[in-house]
Amino acid sequence: MTADESAPDRPSYPVITEHHTEGRTTMTEKTVKGPAGYFPSIEKKYGRPVGEWQELIRSSPLTRHMELVGWLKSAHGLGHGHANALVAATLAEGR
């Protein structure tokens, strides 16, 4: 079972990419799933880019997933799902 199959209710959003080839412009749409599906709402709700949140996570002395989630919730007021998505994505990148 893949991560997507185990959590079908995770948010996803379309990402539209513009391509320029030989004087023509084409658009493609790709759906983003998993933790990154939360990123637009995180940025909208908390007013900070995801990159800033990830830098905070990387600079924290905490290393365990749930410790980081708890810290984002208590120190920065994030909801559990948003904190969890940010930590999961950041740790998956290798901190």
mmCIF file of C-alpha atoms in Angstrom:
data_model
loop_
_atom_site.group_PDB
_atom_site.id
_atom_site.type_symbol
_atom_site.label_atom_id
_atom_site.label_comp_id
_atom_site.label_asym_id
_atom_site.label_seq_id
_atom_site.Cartn_x
_atom_site.Cartn_y
_atom_site.Cartn_z
ATOM 1 C CA MET A 1 0.000 0.000 0.000
ATOM 2 C CA THR A 2 1.421 3.411 -0.934
ATOM 3 C CA ALA A 3 1.206 6.544 1.229
ATOM 4 C CA ASP A 4 -1.448 7.919 -1.118
ATOM 5 C CA GLU A 5 -3.600 4.799 -0.727
ATOM 6 C CA SER A 6 -3.407 4.901 3.058
ATOM 7 C CA ALA A 7 -4.629 8.491 3.264
ATOM 8 C CA PRO A 8 -6.996 9.211 0.374
ATOM 9 C CA ASP A 9 -8.412 12.281 2.140
ATOM 10 C CA ARG A 10 -5.145 14.217 2.038
ATOM 11 C CA PRO A 11 -5.576 17.516 0.274
ATOM 12 C CA SER A 12 -4.211 17.990 -3.199
ATOM 13 C CA TYR A 13 -4.115 20.968 -5.491
ATOM 14 C CA PRO A 14 -3.300 21.534 -9.146
ATOM 15 C CA VAL A 15 -0.012 23.109 -10.149
ATOM 16 C CA ILE A 16 -0.030 24.700 -13.581
ATOM 17 C CA THR A 17 3.336 24.944 -15.313
ATOM 18 C CA GLU A 18 4.065 27.057 -18.361
ATOM 19 C CA HIS A 19 6.422 25.651 -21.006
ATOM 20 C CA HIS A 20 8.008 27.650 -23.837
ATOM 21 C CA THR A 21 9.145 25.664 -26.873
ATOM 22 C CA GLU A 22 9.969 26.983 -30.331
ATOM 23 C CA GLY A 23 7.907 30.145 -29.924
ATOM 24 C CA ARG A 24 4.888 28.311 -28.508
ATOM 25 C CA THR A 25 3.626 28.350 -24.956
ATOM 26 C CA THR A 26 1.868 25.329 -23.518
ATOM 27 C CA MET A 27 0.438 24.756 -20.072
ATOM 28 C CA THR A 28 0.457 21.500 -18.140
ATOM 29 C CA GLU A 29 -1.379 20.693 -14.948
ATOM 30 C CA LYS A 30 -0.083 18.342 -12.269
ATOM 31 C CA THR A 31 -1.813 17.508 -8.992
ATOM 32 C CA VAL A 32 0.322 17.771 -5.886
ATOM 33 C CA LYS A 33 -0.466 15.196 -3.200
ATOM 34 C CA GLY A 34 0.850 14.302 0.226
ATOM 35 C CA PRO A 35 2.198 16.846 2.707
ATOM 36 C CA ALA A 36 2.781 19.426 -0.041
ATOM 37 C CA GLY A 37 -0.970 19.454 -0.623
ATOM 38 C CA TYR A 38 -1.275 21.451 2.596
ATOM 39 C CA PHE A 39 1.264 24.118 1.608
ATOM 40 C CA PRO A 40 -1.088 26.665 -0.019
ATOM 41 C CA SER A 41 -3.402 26.679 2.998
ATOM 42 C CA ILE A 42 -0.455 26.874 5.419
ATOM 43 C CA GLU A 43 0.896 29.945 3.638
ATOM 44 C CA LYS A 44 -2.544 31.547 3.499
ATOM 45 C CA LYS A 45 -3.471 30.836 7.123
ATOM 46 C CA TYR A 46 -0.172 31.708 8.819
ATOM 47 C CA GLY A 47 1.177 34.326 6.407
ATOM 48 C CA ARG A 48 4.649 32.819 6.031
ATOM 49 C CA PRO A 49 6.130 30.961 3.086
ATOM 50 C CA VAL A 50 6.668 27.230 3.541
ATOM 51 C CA GLY A 51 10.419 27.786 3.138
ATOM 52 C CA GLU A 52 10.474 29.885 6.316
ATOM 53 C CA TRP A 53 8.693 27.154 8.253
ATOM 54 C CA GLN A 54 11.141 24.588 6.926
ATOM 55 C CA GLU A 55 14.103 26.743 7.959
ATOM 56 C CA LEU A 56 12.657 26.979 11.481
ATOM 57 C CA ILE A 57 12.329 23.198 11.564
ATOM 58 C CA ARG A 58 15.878 22.696 10.273
ATOM 59 C CA SER A 59 17.314 25.132 12.814
ATOM 60 C CA SER A 60 15.518 23.519 15.747
ATOM 61 C CA PRO A 61 17.580 21.376 18.111
ATOM 62 C CA LEU A 62 14.681 18.899 18.129
ATOM 63 C CA THR A 63 15.079 15.896 15.842
ATOM 64 C CA ARG A 64 12.074 13.607 16.304
ATOM 65 C CA HIS A 65 8.982 14.039 14.146
ATOM 66 C CA MET A 66 6.419 14.362 16.933
ATOM 67 C CA GLU A 67 8.695 16.611 19.021
ATOM 68 C CA LEU A 68 8.877 19.003 16.078
ATOM 69 C CA VAL A 69 5.120 18.814 15.498
ATOM 70 C CA GLY A 70 4.455 19.595 19.169
ATOM 71 C CA TRP A 71 6.894 22.500 19.085
ATOM 72 C CA LEU A 72 5.275 24.037 15.985
ATOM 73 C CA LYS A 73 1.870 23.700 17.628
ATOM 74 C CA SER A 74 2.843 25.160 21.012
ATOM 75 C CA ALA A 75 5.415 27.774 20.037
ATOM 76 C CA HIS A 76 3.955 28.903 16.718
ATOM 77 C CA GLY A 77 0.230 28.116 16.958
ATOM 78 C CA LEU A 78 0.007 25.741 13.995
ATOM 79 C CA GLY A 79 -2.728 23.145 13.806
ATOM 80 C CA HIS A 80 -1.733 19.506 14.039
ATOM 81 C CA GLY A 81 -2.252 18.682 10.346
ATOM 82 C CA HIS A 82 -0.297 21.702 9.150
ATOM 83 C CA ALA A 83 2.566 21.089 11.586
ATOM 84 C CA ASN A 84 2.657 17.417 10.665
ATOM 85 C CA ALA A 85 2.755 18.196 6.922
ATOM 86 C CA LEU A 86 5.613 20.679 7.329
ATOM 87 C CA VAL A 87 7.675 18.315 9.474
ATOM 88 C CA ALA A 88 7.042 15.328 7.199
ATOM 89 C CA ALA A 89 8.061 17.244 4.083
ATOM 90 C CA THR A 90 11.128 18.770 5.742
ATOM 91 C CA LEU A 91 12.403 15.501 7.209
ATOM 92 C CA ALA A 92 11.787 13.737 3.895
ATOM 93 C CA GLU A 93 14.142 16.272 2.267
ATOM 94 C CA GLY A 94 16.820 15.371 4.788
ATOM 95 C CA ARG A 95 16.404 18.330 7.107
#
